[in-house]
Short mmCIF file of C-alpha atoms in Angstrom, two decimals:
data_model
loop_
_atom_site.label_atom_id
_atom_site.label_comp_id
_atom_site.label_asym_id
_atom_site.label_seq_id
_atom_site.Cartn_x
_atom_site.Cartn_y
_atom_site.Cartn_z
CA UNK A 1 -3.63 11.29 -43.30
CA UNK A 2 -4.40 12.51 -40.07
CA UNK A 3 -3.13 10.53 -37.32
CA UNK A 4 -5.76 8.75 -35.25
CA UNK A 5 -5.22 10.10 -31.50
CA UNK A 6 -4.64 7.40 -28.57
CA UNK A 7 -8.12 6.04 -26.75
CA UNK A 8 -8.24 7.64 -23.47
CA UNK A 9 -8.30 4.98 -21.15
CA UNK A 10 -11.15 4.53 -18.48
CA UNK A 11 -9.83 3.21 -15.04
CA UNK A 12 -11.74 2.71 -12.03
CA UNK A 13 -10.38 1.47 -8.68
CA UNK A 14 -12.55 -0.12 -6.16
CA UNK A 15 -12.04 0.27 -2.31
CA UNK A 16 -13.94 -1.61 -0.31
CA UNK A 17 -14.56 0.40 3.25
CA UNK A 18 -12.87 -0.60 6.30
CA UNK A 19 -13.08 -4.35 4.74
CA UNK A 20 -12.05 -6.52 7.42
CA UNK A 21 -14.32 -4.95 10.10
CA UNK A 22 -17.38 -4.12 7.84
CA UNK A 23 -17.26 -7.91 7.12
CA UNK A 24 -17.19 -8.52 11.22
CA UNK A 25 -20.31 -6.26 11.91
CA UNK A 26 -22.47 -8.05 8.85
CA UNK A 27 -21.69 -11.30 10.42
CA UNK A 28 -22.33 -10.59 13.62
CA UNK A 29 -25.52 -7.58 14.02
CA UNK A 30 -24.18 -7.01 17.77
CA UNK A 31 -21.18 -5.11 16.61
CA UNK A 32 -22.73 -2.99 14.13
CA UNK A 33 -22.73 0.57 14.43
CA UNK A 34 -19.72 -0.35 17.83
CA UNK A 35 -15.94 0.29 17.51
CA UNK A 36 -15.04 -2.43 16.39
CA UNK A 37 -10.82 -3.88 16.00
CA UNK A 38 -9.58 -6.54 14.17
CA UNK A 39 -6.92 -8.20 15.59
CA UNK A 40 -5.24 -8.72 19.07
CA UNK A 41 -6.27 -7.05 22.29
CA UNK A 42 -3.19 -8.32 24.69
CA UNK A 43 -0.38 -6.36 25.44
CA UNK A 44 1.71 -7.00 22.31
CA UNK A 45 -1.12 -7.03 19.56
CA UNK A 46 -1.70 -5.18 16.66
CA UNK A 47 -4.98 -3.67 15.09
CA UNK A 48 -5.09 -5.29 11.89
CA UNK A 49 -8.11 -3.14 10.91
CA UNK A 50 -10.91 -0.58 12.20
CA UNK A 51 -14.31 0.26 11.64
CA UNK A 52 -15.99 3.28 10.80
CA UNK A 53 -17.58 3.63 14.05
CA UNK A 54 -13.34 3.43 15.51
CA UNK A 55 -11.72 5.72 13.84
CA UNK A 56 -13.88 8.45 14.82
CA UNK A 57 -12.18 8.27 18.17
CA UNK A 58 -8.29 7.82 16.06
CA UNK A 59 -7.84 3.99 16.22
CA UNK A 60 -6.22 3.12 12.62
CA UNK A 61 -4.95 0.01 11.71
CA UNK A 62 -1.45 -1.17 12.07
CA UNK A 63 -1.54 0.79 15.94
CA UNK A 64 -0.39 -1.63 19.12
CA UNK A 65 -3.51 -2.23 20.42
CA UNK A 66 -2.42 -0.86 24.18
CA UNK A 67 -2.89 2.40 22.51
CA UNK A 68 -6.05 1.58 20.49
CA UNK A 69 -7.70 0.60 24.17
CA UNK A 70 -6.42 3.67 25.47
CA UNK A 71 -8.29 6.10 22.52
CA UNK A 72 -12.02 3.79 22.80
CA UNK A 73 -11.74 1.97 26.00
CA UNK A 74 -15.09 0.52 25.12
CA UNK A 75 -13.22 -1.16 21.53
CA UNK A 76 -14.74 -4.58 20.35
CA UNK A 77 -12.02 -6.76 19.54
CA UNK A 78 -12.17 -10.04 17.23
CA UNK A 79 -9.50 -12.02 15.93
CA UNK A 80 -9.16 -12.11 12.19
CA UNK A 81 -10.30 -14.08 9.53
CA UNK A 82 -7.94 -14.25 6.70
CA UNK A 83 -8.57 -16.96 5.07
CA UNK A 84 -12.44 -16.05 5.09
CA UNK A 85 -11.59 -12.69 3.67
CA UNK A 86 -9.69 -13.92 0.88
CA UNK A 87 -12.92 -15.91 -0.22
CA UNK A 88 -14.91 -12.71 0.42
CA UNK A 89 -12.39 -10.83 -2.29
CA UNK A 90 -12.43 -13.62 -5.21
CA UNK A 91 -16.37 -12.52 -4.68
CA UNK A 92 -16.02 -9.41 -4.72
CA UNK A 93 -13.71 -10.23 -8.11
CA UNK A 94 -16.16 -12.39 -9.62
CA UNK A 95 -18.08 -9.07 -9.89
CA UNK A 96 -15.22 -7.47 -11.49
CA UNK A 97 -15.23 -9.68 -14.21
CA UNK A 98 -18.51 -9.09 -15.07
CA UNK A 99 -17.05 -6.13 -16.70
CA UNK A 100 -13.73 -6.72 -17.73
CA UNK A 101 -10.88 -8.81 -17.12
CA UNK A 102 -7.75 -6.68 -17.18
CA UNK A 103 -8.21 -6.27 -13.38
CA UNK A 104 -4.85 -5.48 -11.36
CA UNK A 105 -5.40 -6.46 -7.59
CA UNK A 106 -3.47 -4.31 -5.15
CA UNK A 107 -4.57 -6.05 -1.95
CA UNK A 108 -8.09 -7.70 -0.78
CA UNK A 109 -10.04 -5.06 -0.76
CA UNK A 110 -8.76 -2.56 -3.72
CA UNK A 111 -8.34 -3.31 -7.31
CA UNK A 112 -7.54 -1.30 -10.33
CA UNK A 113 -10.04 -2.42 -13.52
CA UNK A 114 -9.64 -1.03 -17.17
CA UNK A 115 -13.49 -0.82 -18.38
CA UNK A 116 -11.93 0.85 -21.91
CA UNK A 117 -12.92 -1.79 -23.77
CA UNK A 118 -15.74 -3.53 -21.21
CA UNK A 119 -17.35 -6.84 -21.50
CA UNK A 120 -21.49 -5.04 -21.16
CA UNK A 121 -20.02 -2.13 -23.67
CA UNK A 122 -20.98 0.53 -20.96
CA UNK A 123 -19.97 3.64 -22.78
CA UNK A 124 -20.09 5.56 -19.57
CA UNK A 125 -16.86 4.41 -16.41
CA UNK A 126 -18.59 5.75 -14.25
CA UNK A 127 -21.85 3.76 -15.22
CA UNK A 128 -19.92 0.58 -14.49
CA UNK A 129 -18.67 1.34 -10.74
CA UNK A 130 -22.17 2.18 -9.49
CA UNK A 131 -23.69 -1.39 -11.05
CA UNK A 132 -19.85 -2.91 -9.26
CA UNK A 133 -21.15 -1.14 -5.99
CA UNK A 134 -24.45 -1.65 -6.37
CA UNK A 135 -24.09 -5.46 -6.87
CA UNK A 136 -21.24 -5.56 -3.96
CA UNK A 137 -23.84 -4.03 -1.23
CA UNK A 138 -26.71 -6.66 -2.82
CA UNK A 139 -24.81 -9.61 -3.01
CA UNK A 140 -22.60 -9.54 -0.15
CA UNK A 141 -23.90 -6.39 2.23
CA UNK A 142 -20.37 -4.40 2.21
CA UNK A 143 -19.93 -1.25 0.98
CA UNK A 144 -17.11 -0.19 -1.65
CA UNK A 145 -15.76 3.27 -2.89
CA UNK A 146 -14.88 3.96 -6.27
CA UNK A 147 -12.86 6.27 -8.09
CA UNK A 148 -12.65 6.74 -12.03
CA UNK A 149 -10.44 8.35 -14.28
CA UNK A 150 -7.80 8.54 -17.32
CA UNK A 151 -5.10 6.51 -14.88
CA UNK A 152 -4.73 4.86 -12.03
CA UNK A 153 -3.17 7.90 -9.80
CA UNK A 154 -6.10 10.00 -10.56
CA UNK A 155 -8.69 6.93 -10.36
CA UNK A 156 -6.84 6.18 -6.83
CA UNK A 157 -7.38 9.80 -5.19
CA UNK A 158 -10.61 9.54 -6.48
CA UNK A 159 -11.62 6.31 -4.52
CA UNK A 160 -10.21 8.67 -1.54
CA UNK A 161 -12.40 11.24 -1.79
CA UNK A 162 -15.70 10.96 -0.56
CA UNK A 163 -15.20 7.92 1.50
CA UNK A 164 -16.84 5.80 2.66
CA UNK A 165 -19.19 4.73 0.12
CA UNK A 166 -18.02 7.16 -2.34
CA UNK A 167 -18.34 7.71 -6.38
CA UNK A 168 -15.78 10.00 -7.48
CA UNK A 169 -14.98 10.68 -10.90
CA UNK A 170 -11.88 12.83 -12.29
CA UNK A 171 -12.38 13.86 -15.82
CA UNK A 172 -9.22 14.72 -18.04
CA UNK A 173 -10.58 18.58 -18.00
CA UNK A 174 -11.13 18.82 -14.11
CA UNK A 175 -7.74 17.07 -13.59
CA UNK A 176 -5.16 20.23 -13.49
CA UNK A 177 -7.95 21.78 -10.72
CA UNK A 178 -8.12 19.06 -8.60
CA UNK A 179 -4.38 18.78 -8.20
CA UNK A 180 -3.84 21.83 -7.56
CA UNK A 181 -5.78 21.88 -4.71
CA UNK A 182 -4.86 18.39 -3.79
CA UNK A 183 -2.46 18.67 -0.58
CA UNK A 184 0.61 16.65 -0.86
CA UNK A 185 0.20 14.35 2.06
CA UNK A 186 -2.80 13.23 -0.61
CA UNK A 187 -0.54 12.30 -3.63
CA UNK A 188 0.41 9.05 -3.85
CA UNK A 189 3.85 7.70 -2.64
CA UNK A 190 3.91 10.95 -0.36
CA UNK A 191 4.21 9.22 3.84
CA UNK A 192 5.11 11.08 6.58
CA UNK A 193 9.09 11.68 5.75
CA UNK A 194 8.14 12.79 2.46
CA UNK A 195 5.59 15.45 3.87
CA UNK A 196 8.06 16.22 6.21
CA UNK A 197 10.90 17.06 3.89
CA UNK A 198 7.90 18.13 0.99
CA UNK A 199 7.01 20.80 3.33
CA UNK A 200 10.90 21.78 4.55
CA UNK A 201 10.94 23.15 0.52
CA UNK A 202 7.91 24.94 0.78
CA UNK A 203 5.60 22.44 -0.88
CA UNK A 204 2.17 21.78 0.21
CA UNK A 205 -0.17 21.99 -2.88
CA UNK A 206 -0.34 20.22 -5.87
CA UNK A 207 -0.39 24.06 -7.21
CA UNK A 208 3.09 24.31 -5.76
CA UNK A 209 4.93 21.08 -6.19
CA UNK A 210 3.73 21.84 -10.12
CA UNK A 211 5.61 24.98 -10.32
CA UNK A 212 8.94 23.11 -9.45
CA UNK A 213 11.32 21.85 -12.12
CA UNK A 214 11.94 18.32 -12.94
CA UNK A 215 15.73 19.05 -12.19
CA UNK A 216 15.17 20.11 -9.18
CA UNK A 217 12.30 17.41 -7.76
CA UNK A 218 15.57 14.90 -8.99
CA UNK A 219 17.97 16.62 -7.17
CA UNK A 220 15.83 16.18 -3.53
CA UNK A 221 14.04 13.62 -4.23
CA UNK A 222 16.18 10.84 -6.86
CA UNK A 223 14.63 9.00 -9.27
CA UNK A 224 11.22 9.33 -7.84
CA UNK A 225 11.18 12.61 -8.45
CA UNK A 226 9.98 12.24 -12.01
CA UNK A 227 6.99 10.18 -10.66
CA UNK A 228 6.27 13.34 -8.73
CA UNK A 229 6.65 15.43 -11.48
CA UNK A 230 4.19 13.77 -13.77
CA UNK A 231 1.83 13.36 -11.18
CA UNK A 232 1.56 16.94 -10.53
CA UNK A 233 0.91 17.37 -14.16
CA UNK A 234 -1.71 14.47 -14.49
CA UNK A 235 0.39 12.03 -16.31
CA UNK A 236 0.58 8.11 -15.06
CA UNK A 237 0.94 5.92 -17.87
CA UNK A 238 1.48 2.64 -16.10
CA UNK A 239 -1.35 0.36 -17.38
CA UNK A 240 -3.51 -1.81 -15.57
CA UNK A 241 -1.66 -5.18 -15.13
CA UNK A 242 -4.35 -8.21 -15.38
CA UNK A 243 -1.20 -10.52 -14.51
CA UNK A 244 1.06 -8.91 -11.33
CA UNK A 245 4.19 -10.93 -11.47
CA UNK A 246 5.57 -11.63 -8.30
CA UNK A 247 8.33 -8.64 -7.15
CA UNK A 248 9.05 -10.33 -4.03
CA UNK A 249 9.65 -12.77 -1.02
CA UNK A 250 9.48 -12.14 2.24
CA UNK A 251 9.46 -13.35 6.22
CA UNK A 252 9.19 -11.76 9.43
CA UNK A 253 9.18 -12.32 12.97
CA UNK A 254 7.45 -10.20 16.43
CA UNK A 255 9.26 -11.67 19.15
CA UNK A 256 7.55 -12.37 22.80
CA UNK A 257 10.37 -10.78 24.06
CA UNK A 258 12.08 -7.45 22.78
CA UNK A 259 15.69 -8.45 21.69
CA UNK A 260 18.77 -6.23 22.92
CA UNK A 261 21.72 -8.39 22.71
CA UNK A 262 23.83 -8.70 18.96
CA UNK A 263 24.00 -12.64 19.54
CA UNK A 264 20.20 -13.55 20.00
CA UNK A 265 19.53 -10.37 16.92
CA UNK A 266 21.70 -12.40 15.00
CA UNK A 267 20.23 -15.82 15.95
CA UNK A 268 17.34 -14.83 14.91
CA UNK A 269 18.67 -13.34 11.32
CA UNK A 270 19.92 -16.99 10.83
CA UNK A 271 16.52 -18.40 10.91
CA UNK A 272 14.77 -15.43 8.89
CA UNK A 273 17.23 -16.27 6.39
CA UNK A 274 16.96 -20.01 6.40
CA UNK A 275 12.61 -19.10 5.81
CA UNK A 276 13.52 -16.74 3.56
CA UNK A 277 15.72 -19.14 1.09
CA UNK A 278 12.97 -21.96 1.66
CA UNK A 279 10.50 -19.12 0.27
CA UNK A 280 12.92 -18.14 -2.30
CA UNK A 281 13.18 -22.12 -3.61
CA UNK A 282 9.33 -22.58 -3.04
CA UNK A 283 8.19 -19.67 -4.90
CA UNK A 284 11.12 -20.47 -8.04
CA UNK A 285 12.10 -16.28 -7.31
CA UNK A 286 14.74 -14.31 -8.06
CA UNK A 287 15.90 -10.96 -7.11
CA UNK A 288 19.37 -9.11 -6.60
CA UNK A 289 17.35 -6.12 -3.34
CA UNK A 290 17.65 -7.49 0.21
CA UNK A 291 15.75 -5.53 2.36
CA UNK A 292 15.57 -5.75 6.11
CA UNK A 293 13.06 -4.65 7.89
CA UNK A 294 13.50 -3.32 11.88
CA UNK A 295 10.48 -2.64 14.36
CA UNK A 296 11.63 -1.32 17.81
CA UNK A 297 10.10 -1.52 20.81
CA UNK A 298 8.34 2.19 20.70
CA UNK A 299 6.62 0.81 17.55
CA UNK A 300 8.94 2.75 14.95
CA UNK A 301 9.98 0.96 12.16
CA UNK A 302 13.51 1.20 9.91
CA UNK A 303 14.46 -0.13 6.92
CA UNK A 304 17.23 -0.39 4.77
CA UNK A 305 18.64 -2.17 1.48
CA UNK A 306 20.78 -2.92 -0.35
CA UNK A 307 21.23 -4.31 -4.36
CA UNK A 308 23.73 -6.12 -5.69
CA UNK A 309 24.37 -6.58 -8.90
CA UNK A 310 23.52 -10.64 -8.79
CA UNK A 311 20.97 -12.81 -7.95
CA UNK A 312 21.14 -13.61 -4.35
CA UNK A 313 20.43 -17.52 -3.06
CA UNK A 314 23.28 -18.06 -0.69
CA UNK A 315 22.56 -17.93 2.69
CA UNK A 316 26.78 -16.92 3.13
CA UNK A 317 25.98 -13.88 1.17
CA UNK A 318 22.71 -12.84 2.71
CA UNK A 319 23.88 -13.36 6.32
CA UNK A 320 26.69 -10.99 5.24
CA UNK A 321 24.90 -8.26 3.45
CA UNK A 322 22.44 -8.21 6.54
CA UNK A 323 25.39 -8.00 9.00
CA UNK A 324 26.18 -4.87 7.30
CA UNK A 325 23.14 -2.94 7.31
CA UNK A 326 22.85 -3.58 10.92
CA UNK A 327 26.32 -1.73 11.80
CA UNK A 328 24.34 1.23 11.19
CA UNK A 329 23.76 3.18 14.58
CA UNK A 330 20.86 3.84 13.79
CA UNK A 331 19.57 0.48 13.74
CA UNK A 332 21.28 -0.63 16.94
CA UNK A 333 20.74 0.54 20.75
CA UNK A 334 17.10 -0.14 21.35
CA UNK A 335 14.85 -3.14 21.92
CA UNK A 336 13.74 -4.71 19.10
CA UNK A 337 10.49 -6.42 18.11
CA UNK A 338 10.24 -7.42 14.74
CA UNK A 339 12.79 -8.66 12.56
CA UNK A 340 12.22 -9.20 8.35
CA UNK A 341 13.93 -9.49 5.42
CA UNK A 342 12.77 -9.07 1.48
CA UNK A 343 14.67 -10.21 -1.17
CA UNK A 344 12.80 -8.21 -4.43
CA UNK A 345 13.69 -6.81 -7.88
CA UNK A 346 14.73 -3.54 -7.50
CA UNK A 347 12.37 -1.43 -10.05
CA UNK A 348 13.80 0.91 -12.50
CA UNK A 349 12.93 4.11 -10.73
CA UNK A 350 14.40 3.04 -7.52
CA UNK A 351 16.30 5.93 -5.64
CA UNK A 352 18.00 5.99 -1.70
CA UNK A 353 15.60 8.43 -0.19
CA UNK A 354 17.67 11.71 2.10
CA UNK A 355 16.94 9.42 5.27
CA UNK A 356 18.89 6.22 3.49
CA UNK A 357 15.70 4.05 3.10
CA UNK A 358 14.94 2.55 0.07
CA UNK A 359 11.95 4.31 -1.42
CA UNK A 360 9.25 1.99 -4.23
CA UNK A 361 6.64 3.84 -5.35
CA UNK A 362 3.55 4.17 -3.60
CA UNK A 363 4.66 2.85 -0.44
CA UNK A 364 6.72 4.48 1.93
CA UNK A 365 8.77 1.92 3.34
#
């Protein structure tokens, strides 16, 4: 008897276009068609989101507000309404649930849907994506982009391909050609530091990436090289996880004045540690990887992580590990504007990057 082949999954990635900014433009007609940023405009403010009109001037999320105003002097700033954005996100998810309950939220404005088996029993995933986009537009007055493929990696790439208001399908027969032409910067999990590393090795596209062996990629990138090897071949076995387990608990503080004195820094670390312990207790969370996040006066951000073989829950041990990380020369000598501490589970594919940073797939720390 011939063995039945596994069913090809039908995965959709929905990504709302300029979500926060679009909500503000929807609710305030006077802002429509004008460059707008969600965030604080003062000297130490940061852009949380930018409209497409603002992006044409180079304004991006996480950019210092001072720089954003230099790039676009007539930029409109509006305060963030995060609780309201959450309520809109819930309305979007209600639309998703009309088609499937296998939904993996990534953030307020994006999610994966597995529609292999779907409630309306629609055969084509692209038809489901088209209907979801239409309902979001008609019911909420917002625009979404959608990517469709047989795994999460390709669905995510497809949703970015024709933004804004995009709709792109990558069929299994098209995957090799699509990936081969993909710039290495477009691979999920490749940020600026990793892209520079790839370029130094002569790797600029998916085609060039595929030419290298698994051993070579592991040698240069650690265990995450396994993921790069698979992505270059269109392989991503990760399922859409309908119930996402909390993987980290963290807290951070941005200071009114930059810190330079080690005593002041440790005072803030003490307060962060106590806040972290309160949050750990509140969420009944256990983890054994501690990550220190530092943002300097020039907005350069560094993170360092330590993983131990037991659960971290004592303030003295967390403080001791934090002090150890702070001893690195790269983390001292510059004024500090932000400090953060996070406790997490180390993923099985955890590795150290060449610059000593902890690497977690799909987010360059």
